[in-house]
Amino acid sequence: MLGETVKGKQVAITKKLQVKMFGRFSVSYGDEALTFGRNRDSKFGQLFQILMTRPGQGFGKGDIMGFLYGREEVEDPNASLNNTIFRLRKYLEASPLPTGNYLILNEGMLRFDGKIQVESDVWSFECAVRDFETEPDRRKKAEICKNACALYQGEFLPQLSNEQWVIEKSKNYEELYFKVVNYLLHYLKEEGDYRNIESVSARSAELYPYEGWESWQIESLIALGKHGEAEKLYQETAAYVQQIGGFLSKNQQMKFNRLGDWMRQPEGTAEDIGRCLMEPEMKDGAYGCTLPGFSDCFRMLKRTIAREGVICFSLLLCTILDTRGRPANTPEYCEKQGKKLRASFEAYLRRGDIYAKYSENQYLLLCIGAEKENAADIGARIDMDYRKRCGGRGGISYRLLDDGSMW
């Protein structure tokens, strides 16, 4: 307790031990930081973090040993844990914390306790979710959700994301966060509060890109009359989807298609509609689009063929190869070489052709008017140009997937 004079009276000020583990790890007591130095990610640093997930609550030594050592081959886990507890005690004694016994071990249960107040963002978040689950009043539930969302600042202990106990807890916190955000957004929609929907969904989309929060953003922007911002966000999301290619689950694909459903423009003239539909800048070469957009084009083409008769086309699969001639599997390499391959598409293909990224190392190419016999020549020309851009290293493999008679 510290004393401070306010209007002639001595007022007691209580310091708190504040621990943050969402988004980053930081510990402070009043104005002083507990850095843990080089040992912040060590076993005794992790022991402190485990105890801070539920300060004041007991943890069984067996559970702690499972967290800290997991599948590691430790000759005597109990002795190792006792040594870790001893080291943490020594660190706390030398820290800015008041003198006291903070690690209480009783009948195999260890807890962090003492004569100071402890404020842990993780524990506060978990308690808020519990309150949310038991609160019957809708408005109060939404307010609890709002407070819980403010506490959640990102992934749990991201610097320890390879530790199994962190992975498991992080996934659990993420699920709880999604739960309260979903409730809050649905409540705000029922209230017609689109301004808060936009801010809540924007923050969630920043933390977890393309998990469906963008659809809430777009809907709210349209409801607020911000059609330009809604269009920009949709285009950015479409570009993101194109970047990650075929790495979308069916649920994510459904959410992306829902984004397109939300895109509504205010009533416009024929000129307005034309500007909306046309490319802002007509470029040479093949047209790059998202995988969902490519799928729509291909399905429409198949429908046209079924109605009108034969239309020649070639659907090619191009796979990026490594320097040994095998399908490349390194994300960084695939991303770098993918830019060169897309440049080859735009240099050697016609404006009526389209392409899309399917996976890290695969691209789909739809050449309208190209017969089956032309496929090998198209693939060879692209491969030749691509190799020049790569300095003669690497290459692509290509094969015909459909010419109108296969699917």
Short mmCIF file of C-alpha atoms in Angstrom, two decimals:
data_model
loop_
_atom_site.label_atom_id
_atom_site.label_comp_id
_atom_site.label_asym_id
_atom_site.label_seq_id
_atom_site.Cartn_x
_atom_site.Cartn_y
_atom_site.Cartn_z
CA MET A 1 0.00 0.00 0.00
CA LEU A 2 1.28 3.47 -0.87
CA GLY A 3 0.16 6.77 0.59
CA GLU A 4 -0.82 9.80 -1.45
CA THR A 5 -2.13 13.16 -0.22
CA VAL A 6 -5.37 14.22 -1.90
CA LYS A 7 -7.05 17.44 -0.64
CA GLY A 8 -5.15 17.18 2.63
CA LYS A 9 -6.10 13.55 3.26
CA GLN A 10 -3.91 10.49 3.11
CA VAL A 11 -5.37 8.06 0.54
CA ALA A 12 -4.23 4.45 0.21
CA ILE A 13 -3.33 3.32 -3.29
CA THR A 14 -3.28 -0.38 -4.02
CA LYS A 15 -0.87 -1.65 -6.63
CA LYS A 16 -1.88 -4.56 -8.81
CA LEU A 17 0.08 -7.30 -10.45
CA GLN A 18 -1.14 -6.99 -14.04
CA VAL A 19 -0.53 -9.87 -16.42
CA LYS A 20 -1.34 -9.79 -20.12
CA MET A 21 -1.09 -12.92 -22.26
CA PHE A 22 -3.43 -12.18 -25.17
CA GLY A 23 -1.49 -10.94 -28.19
CA ARG A 24 1.73 -10.58 -26.19
CA PHE A 25 3.17 -11.35 -22.77
CA SER A 26 3.77 -8.56 -20.28
CA VAL A 27 3.79 -8.32 -16.48
CA SER A 28 3.85 -5.19 -14.35
CA TYR A 29 3.43 -4.25 -10.70
CA GLY A 30 2.43 -0.64 -10.48
CA ASP A 31 4.85 1.21 -12.74
CA GLU A 32 7.51 -1.50 -12.58
CA ALA A 33 7.82 -4.31 -15.12
CA LEU A 34 8.65 -7.93 -14.43
CA THR A 35 10.58 -8.89 -17.54
CA PHE A 36 11.72 -12.42 -16.66
CA GLY A 37 14.79 -11.44 -18.71
CA ARG A 38 16.09 -14.16 -20.94
CA ASN A 39 13.98 -16.67 -19.01
CA ARG A 40 10.53 -15.40 -20.03
CA ASP A 41 10.06 -18.49 -22.24
CA SER A 42 11.88 -20.89 -19.88
CA LYS A 43 10.17 -23.54 -17.78
CA PHE A 44 9.88 -21.32 -14.71
CA GLY A 45 8.56 -18.50 -16.91
CA GLN A 46 5.98 -20.91 -18.32
CA LEU A 47 5.09 -22.07 -14.81
CA PHE A 48 4.28 -18.46 -13.91
CA GLN A 49 2.15 -18.15 -17.06
CA ILE A 50 0.26 -21.35 -16.27
CA LEU A 51 -0.53 -20.10 -12.75
CA MET A 52 -1.61 -16.73 -14.16
CA THR A 53 -4.27 -18.33 -16.37
CA ARG A 54 -6.20 -18.78 -13.10
CA PRO A 55 -4.48 -16.81 -10.33
CA GLY A 56 -5.46 -17.96 -6.85
CA GLN A 57 -6.76 -21.28 -8.21
CA GLY A 58 -5.00 -24.57 -7.53
CA PHE A 59 -3.24 -26.66 -10.17
CA GLY A 60 -2.34 -30.30 -9.56
CA LYS A 61 1.38 -31.01 -9.83
CA GLY A 62 0.59 -33.82 -12.25
CA ASP A 63 -1.27 -31.42 -14.54
CA ILE A 64 1.56 -28.90 -14.40
CA MET A 65 4.12 -31.58 -15.23
CA GLY A 66 1.97 -32.56 -18.22
CA PHE A 67 1.91 -28.90 -19.37
CA LEU A 68 5.62 -28.27 -18.91
CA TYR A 69 7.17 -31.54 -19.98
CA GLY A 70 4.52 -33.23 -22.12
CA ARG A 71 6.26 -35.81 -24.25
CA GLU A 72 9.74 -34.69 -23.28
CA GLU A 73 11.96 -37.42 -21.86
CA VAL A 74 12.51 -36.10 -18.33
CA GLU A 75 14.18 -38.54 -15.96
CA ASP A 76 12.36 -37.29 -12.83
CA PRO A 77 9.49 -34.89 -13.72
CA ASN A 78 8.59 -34.32 -10.06
CA ALA A 79 12.13 -33.30 -9.14
CA SER A 80 12.32 -31.10 -12.24
CA LEU A 81 9.07 -29.38 -11.28
CA ASN A 82 10.27 -28.83 -7.71
CA ASN A 83 13.41 -27.21 -9.09
CA THR A 84 11.30 -25.03 -11.41
CA ILE A 85 9.13 -23.93 -8.47
CA PHE A 86 12.29 -23.08 -6.50
CA ARG A 87 13.67 -20.98 -9.37
CA LEU A 88 10.38 -19.12 -9.77
CA ARG A 89 10.33 -18.39 -6.04
CA LYS A 90 13.84 -16.96 -6.24
CA TYR A 91 12.87 -14.78 -9.20
CA LEU A 92 9.76 -13.45 -7.43
CA GLU A 93 11.83 -12.67 -4.31
CA ALA A 94 14.17 -10.53 -6.44
CA SER A 95 11.31 -8.90 -8.39
CA PRO A 96 9.57 -5.58 -7.61
CA LEU A 97 6.82 -7.50 -5.78
CA PRO A 98 6.48 -6.97 -2.01
CA THR A 99 8.15 -9.61 0.14
CA GLY A 100 5.88 -12.62 0.54
CA ASN A 101 5.26 -16.27 -0.21
CA TYR A 102 3.45 -16.31 -3.55
CA LEU A 103 3.75 -19.99 -4.46
CA ILE A 104 1.56 -22.07 -2.14
CA LEU A 105 2.04 -25.83 -2.40
CA ASN A 106 -0.41 -27.89 -0.39
CA GLU A 107 -1.30 -31.56 -0.80
CA GLY A 108 -0.01 -31.71 -4.35
CA MET A 109 -1.81 -28.51 -5.40
CA LEU A 110 0.13 -25.39 -6.40
CA ARG A 111 -1.38 -21.92 -6.61
CA PHE A 112 -0.23 -18.32 -6.86
CA ASP A 113 -1.40 -16.35 -3.86
CA GLY A 114 -0.29 -13.51 -1.65
CA LYS A 115 -1.29 -10.17 -0.21
CA ILE A 116 -1.49 -8.37 -3.55
CA GLN A 117 -4.23 -7.99 -6.13
CA VAL A 118 -3.70 -9.89 -9.38
CA GLU A 119 -5.32 -8.91 -12.66
CA SER A 120 -4.91 -11.45 -15.46
CA ASP A 121 -6.50 -10.70 -18.84
CA VAL A 122 -6.90 -14.42 -19.54
CA TRP A 123 -8.63 -15.14 -16.22
CA SER A 124 -10.81 -12.03 -16.51
CA PHE A 125 -11.82 -13.15 -20.02
CA GLU A 126 -12.66 -16.67 -18.85
CA CYS A 127 -14.72 -15.30 -15.92
CA ALA A 128 -16.57 -12.94 -18.28
CA VAL A 129 -17.50 -15.84 -20.57
CA ARG A 130 -18.79 -17.78 -17.57
CA ASP A 131 -20.92 -14.79 -16.56
CA PHE A 132 -22.19 -14.53 -20.13
CA GLU A 133 -23.26 -18.17 -20.14
CA THR A 134 -25.29 -17.80 -16.94
CA GLU A 135 -26.75 -14.30 -17.43
CA PRO A 136 -30.43 -14.50 -18.46
CA ASP A 137 -30.88 -10.87 -19.54
CA ARG A 138 -30.07 -10.27 -23.24
CA ARG A 139 -28.84 -6.72 -22.85
CA LYS A 140 -26.58 -7.63 -19.95
CA LYS A 141 -25.27 -10.65 -21.89
CA ALA A 142 -24.36 -8.37 -24.78
CA GLU A 143 -22.59 -5.94 -22.42
CA ILE A 144 -20.58 -8.83 -20.94
CA CYS A 145 -19.67 -9.92 -24.49
CA LYS A 146 -18.47 -6.39 -25.27
CA ASN A 147 -16.21 -6.41 -22.20
CA ALA A 148 -14.91 -9.89 -23.02
CA CYS A 149 -14.06 -8.82 -26.58
CA ALA A 150 -12.11 -5.83 -25.22
CA LEU A 151 -10.02 -8.19 -23.07
CA TYR A 152 -9.19 -10.47 -25.99
CA GLN A 153 -6.25 -8.78 -27.74
CA GLY A 154 -5.14 -11.65 -29.93
CA GLU A 155 -3.65 -15.12 -29.83
CA PHE A 156 -2.74 -16.53 -26.41
CA LEU A 157 1.04 -16.34 -25.80
CA PRO A 158 1.98 -16.19 -29.51
CA GLN A 159 5.71 -16.45 -28.70
CA LEU A 160 5.04 -19.93 -27.26
CA SER A 161 2.79 -21.12 -30.10
CA ASN A 162 4.80 -24.35 -30.49
CA GLU A 163 4.15 -25.49 -26.91
CA GLN A 164 1.37 -28.08 -26.76
CA TRP A 165 -0.28 -26.66 -23.64
CA VAL A 166 -0.35 -23.21 -25.26
CA ILE A 167 -1.81 -24.63 -28.48
CA GLU A 168 -4.65 -26.30 -26.56
CA LYS A 169 -5.46 -23.25 -24.43
CA SER A 170 -5.17 -20.89 -27.39
CA LYS A 171 -7.70 -22.93 -29.36
CA ASN A 172 -10.09 -22.93 -26.41
CA TYR A 173 -9.82 -19.15 -25.92
CA GLU A 174 -10.30 -18.61 -29.64
CA GLU A 175 -13.52 -20.65 -29.61
CA LEU A 176 -14.81 -18.67 -26.61
CA TYR A 177 -13.97 -15.42 -28.37
CA PHE A 178 -15.85 -16.49 -31.50
CA LYS A 179 -18.80 -17.44 -29.31
CA VAL A 180 -19.14 -14.06 -27.61
CA VAL A 181 -18.48 -12.10 -30.81
CA ASN A 182 -21.21 -14.03 -32.63
CA TYR A 183 -23.70 -13.34 -29.85
CA LEU A 184 -22.78 -9.66 -29.73
CA LEU A 185 -23.10 -9.21 -33.49
CA HIS A 186 -26.48 -10.93 -33.64
CA TYR A 187 -27.70 -8.81 -30.71
CA LEU A 188 -26.51 -5.60 -32.37
CA LYS A 189 -28.21 -6.59 -35.61
CA GLU A 190 -31.51 -7.12 -33.81
CA GLU A 191 -31.05 -3.65 -32.32
CA GLY A 192 -30.21 -2.19 -35.73
CA ASP A 193 -26.88 -0.88 -34.37
CA TYR A 194 -24.82 -1.15 -37.57
CA ARG A 195 -22.15 1.29 -36.43
CA ASN A 196 -21.12 -1.00 -33.60
CA ILE A 197 -21.47 -4.04 -35.87
CA GLU A 198 -18.94 -2.46 -38.20
CA SER A 199 -16.42 -1.73 -35.42
CA VAL A 200 -16.77 -5.13 -33.71
CA SER A 201 -16.55 -7.12 -36.96
CA ALA A 202 -13.64 -4.99 -38.25
CA ARG A 203 -11.61 -5.76 -35.12
CA SER A 204 -12.47 -9.47 -35.33
CA ALA A 205 -11.47 -9.55 -39.01
CA GLU A 206 -8.16 -7.93 -38.10
CA LEU A 207 -7.47 -10.64 -35.51
CA TYR A 208 -8.78 -13.51 -37.67
CA PRO A 209 -8.81 -12.66 -41.38
CA TYR A 210 -11.36 -14.51 -43.45
CA GLU A 211 -13.30 -16.29 -40.75
CA GLY A 212 -16.60 -14.73 -41.84
CA TRP A 213 -16.32 -11.39 -40.03
CA GLU A 214 -15.93 -9.56 -43.36
CA SER A 215 -19.51 -10.42 -44.29
CA TRP A 216 -20.70 -8.62 -41.15
CA GLN A 217 -18.53 -5.64 -42.06
CA ILE A 218 -19.87 -5.46 -45.59
CA GLU A 219 -23.47 -5.78 -44.48
CA SER A 220 -23.04 -3.00 -41.91
CA LEU A 221 -21.25 -0.69 -44.37
CA ILE A 222 -24.04 -1.13 -46.90
CA ALA A 223 -26.66 -0.48 -44.22
CA LEU A 224 -24.79 2.72 -43.31
CA GLY A 225 -24.76 3.78 -46.97
CA LYS A 226 -20.98 3.38 -47.30
CA HIS A 227 -21.13 1.47 -50.59
CA GLY A 228 -17.65 2.53 -51.70
CA GLU A 229 -16.05 1.18 -48.53
CA ALA A 230 -18.09 -2.01 -48.83
CA GLU A 231 -16.90 -2.51 -52.42
CA LYS A 232 -13.28 -1.86 -51.43
CA LEU A 233 -13.47 -4.36 -48.58
CA TYR A 234 -15.03 -6.96 -50.85
CA GLN A 235 -12.26 -6.51 -53.43
CA GLU A 236 -9.58 -6.78 -50.72
CA THR A 237 -11.17 -9.96 -49.40
CA ALA A 238 -11.41 -11.37 -52.92
CA ALA A 239 -7.70 -10.63 -53.43
CA TYR A 240 -6.91 -12.41 -50.15
CA VAL A 241 -8.89 -15.44 -51.27
CA GLN A 242 -7.02 -15.45 -54.57
CA GLN A 243 -3.71 -15.26 -52.73
CA ILE A 244 -4.38 -18.34 -50.60
CA GLY A 245 -5.81 -20.20 -53.56
CA GLY A 246 -7.54 -23.49 -52.85
CA PHE A 247 -6.86 -23.45 -49.11
CA LEU A 248 -10.48 -22.70 -48.28
CA SER A 249 -12.74 -25.17 -46.53
CA LYS A 250 -16.29 -25.61 -47.82
CA ASN A 251 -17.49 -23.49 -44.92
CA GLN A 252 -15.06 -20.71 -45.81
CA GLN A 253 -16.07 -20.88 -49.48
CA MET A 254 -19.70 -20.53 -48.43
CA LYS A 255 -18.81 -17.48 -46.33
CA PHE A 256 -16.96 -15.91 -49.25
CA ASN A 257 -19.91 -16.46 -51.57
CA ARG A 258 -22.06 -14.81 -48.90
CA LEU A 259 -19.83 -11.74 -49.16
CA GLY A 260 -20.81 -11.47 -52.81
CA ASP A 261 -24.47 -11.76 -51.84
CA TRP A 262 -24.10 -8.75 -49.52
CA MET A 263 -22.69 -6.59 -52.29
CA ARG A 264 -25.56 -4.31 -53.22
CA GLN A 265 -25.22 -0.95 -54.93
CA PRO A 266 -27.70 1.89 -54.64
CA GLU A 267 -30.01 2.34 -57.61
CA GLY A 268 -27.92 3.55 -60.52
CA THR A 269 -28.05 4.55 -64.16
CA ALA A 270 -26.89 2.37 -67.04
CA GLU A 271 -23.57 4.24 -66.92
CA ASP A 272 -23.19 3.52 -63.20
CA ILE A 273 -23.81 -0.17 -63.80
CA GLY A 274 -21.33 -0.22 -66.67
CA ARG A 275 -18.61 1.36 -64.53
CA CYS A 276 -19.30 -1.20 -61.82
CA LEU A 277 -19.06 -4.19 -64.16
CA MET A 278 -16.15 -3.21 -66.36
CA GLU A 279 -12.49 -3.58 -65.45
CA PRO A 280 -11.10 -0.24 -64.24
CA GLU A 281 -8.04 -0.84 -66.42
CA MET A 282 -8.17 -3.23 -69.36
CA LYS A 283 -4.83 -5.09 -69.35
CA ASP A 284 -3.32 -7.40 -71.92
CA GLY A 285 -2.99 -11.11 -71.35
CA ALA A 286 -5.10 -13.56 -69.36
CA TYR A 287 -7.54 -12.33 -66.72
CA GLY A 288 -6.68 -13.35 -63.17
CA CYS A 289 -9.55 -14.05 -60.81
CA THR A 290 -10.35 -15.82 -57.57
CA LEU A 291 -11.00 -19.54 -57.45
CA PRO A 292 -14.75 -19.00 -56.76
CA GLY A 293 -14.87 -16.57 -59.70
CA PHE A 294 -13.03 -19.06 -61.92
CA SER A 295 -15.49 -21.78 -60.90
CA ASP A 296 -18.43 -19.54 -61.86
CA CYS A 297 -16.88 -18.85 -65.28
CA PHE A 298 -16.19 -22.53 -65.93
CA ARG A 299 -19.69 -23.61 -64.88
CA MET A 300 -21.27 -20.94 -67.07
CA LEU A 301 -19.15 -22.11 -70.00
CA LYS A 302 -20.31 -25.70 -69.51
CA ARG A 303 -23.93 -24.52 -69.38
CA THR A 304 -23.46 -22.53 -72.60
CA ILE A 305 -22.00 -25.57 -74.32
CA ALA A 306 -24.94 -27.69 -73.19
CA ARG A 307 -27.35 -25.14 -74.67
CA GLU A 308 -25.56 -23.89 -77.79
CA GLY A 309 -23.42 -26.84 -78.80
CA VAL A 310 -19.67 -27.20 -79.24
CA ILE A 311 -17.41 -24.41 -77.99
CA CYS A 312 -13.72 -25.21 -78.03
CA PHE A 313 -11.76 -24.69 -74.85
CA SER A 314 -8.86 -26.19 -72.94
CA LEU A 315 -8.70 -26.37 -69.15
CA LEU A 316 -5.07 -26.75 -68.07
CA LEU A 317 -3.47 -27.43 -64.72
CA CYS A 318 -0.05 -25.80 -64.32
CA THR A 319 2.16 -26.96 -61.46
CA ILE A 320 5.25 -25.08 -60.29
CA LEU A 321 8.34 -27.32 -60.10
CA ASP A 322 11.42 -26.94 -57.94
CA THR A 323 14.99 -26.97 -59.30
CA ARG A 324 14.93 -30.80 -59.24
CA GLY A 325 11.85 -30.98 -61.41
CA ARG A 326 9.51 -32.00 -58.61
CA PRO A 327 6.32 -30.22 -57.53
CA ALA A 328 7.46 -27.34 -55.30
CA ASN A 329 6.28 -27.54 -51.69
CA THR A 330 7.92 -24.57 -49.97
CA PRO A 331 5.37 -21.76 -49.44
CA GLU A 332 7.94 -18.95 -49.82
CA TYR A 333 9.32 -20.47 -53.05
CA CYS A 334 5.83 -21.06 -54.46
CA GLU A 335 4.78 -17.48 -53.71
CA LYS A 336 7.88 -16.04 -55.37
CA GLN A 337 7.65 -18.27 -58.44
CA GLY A 338 3.89 -17.82 -58.64
CA LYS A 339 4.39 -14.12 -59.40
CA LYS A 340 6.63 -15.06 -62.33
CA LEU A 341 4.13 -17.62 -63.60
CA ARG A 342 1.30 -15.09 -63.46
CA ALA A 343 3.49 -12.69 -65.44
CA SER A 344 3.89 -15.42 -68.09
CA PHE A 345 0.11 -15.88 -68.23
CA GLU A 346 -0.35 -12.17 -68.85
CA ALA A 347 2.44 -12.03 -71.43
CA TYR A 348 1.64 -15.09 -73.56
CA LEU A 349 -2.10 -15.65 -73.25
CA ARG A 350 -5.04 -13.82 -74.78
CA ARG A 351 -7.31 -11.38 -72.99
CA GLY A 352 -10.18 -13.88 -73.31
CA ASP A 353 -8.34 -16.50 -71.24
CA ILE A 354 -8.63 -16.68 -67.44
CA TYR A 355 -6.56 -18.16 -64.66
CA ALA A 356 -6.79 -18.70 -60.89
CA LYS A 357 -4.58 -20.03 -58.13
CA TYR A 358 -5.81 -23.43 -56.93
CA SER A 359 -3.19 -24.34 -54.32
CA GLU A 360 0.26 -23.22 -53.26
CA ASN A 361 1.92 -24.64 -56.37
CA GLN A 362 -1.01 -25.14 -58.78
CA TYR A 363 -2.81 -22.80 -61.15
CA LEU A 364 -5.86 -23.40 -63.32
CA LEU A 365 -5.91 -21.95 -66.82
CA LEU A 366 -9.00 -21.77 -69.05
CA CYS A 367 -8.25 -21.01 -72.71
CA ILE A 368 -11.44 -20.27 -74.65
CA GLY A 369 -11.30 -21.31 -78.32
CA ALA A 370 -8.23 -23.49 -77.84
CA GLU A 371 -8.70 -27.06 -79.04
CA LYS A 372 -7.22 -30.12 -77.41
CA GLU A 373 -4.42 -30.20 -79.98
CA ASN A 374 -3.33 -26.69 -78.94
CA ALA A 375 -2.90 -27.53 -75.25
CA ALA A 376 0.66 -28.86 -75.54
CA ASP A 377 1.80 -25.78 -77.48
CA ILE A 378 0.19 -23.43 -74.94
CA GLY A 379 1.84 -25.24 -72.04
CA ALA A 380 5.24 -25.29 -73.78
CA ARG A 381 5.15 -21.54 -74.52
CA ILE A 382 4.23 -20.70 -70.95
CA ASP A 383 6.97 -23.01 -69.64
CA MET A 384 9.55 -21.41 -71.91
CA ASP A 385 8.67 -17.88 -70.85
CA TYR A 386 8.52 -18.88 -67.20
CA ARG A 387 11.98 -20.49 -67.37
CA LYS A 388 13.41 -17.27 -68.83
CA ARG A 389 11.97 -15.33 -65.92
CA CYS A 390 13.53 -17.86 -63.52
CA GLY A 391 16.97 -17.68 -65.14
CA GLY A 392 16.64 -21.17 -66.60
CA ARG A 393 15.96 -22.82 -63.24
CA GLY A 394 12.81 -24.68 -62.29
CA GLY A 395 9.88 -24.92 -64.66
CA ILE A 396 6.26 -26.00 -64.75
CA SER A 397 4.40 -29.15 -65.59
CA TYR A 398 1.06 -28.90 -67.35
CA ARG A 399 -1.72 -31.26 -68.27
CA LEU A 400 -5.11 -31.04 -69.90
CA LEU A 401 -7.95 -31.47 -67.43
CA ASP A 402 -10.90 -30.92 -69.78
CA ASP A 403 -11.59 -30.01 -73.38
CA GLY A 404 -15.35 -30.19 -73.12
CA SER A 405 -15.59 -33.96 -73.29
CA MET A 406 -14.19 -35.11 -69.97
CA TRP A 407 -16.49 -33.67 -67.28
#
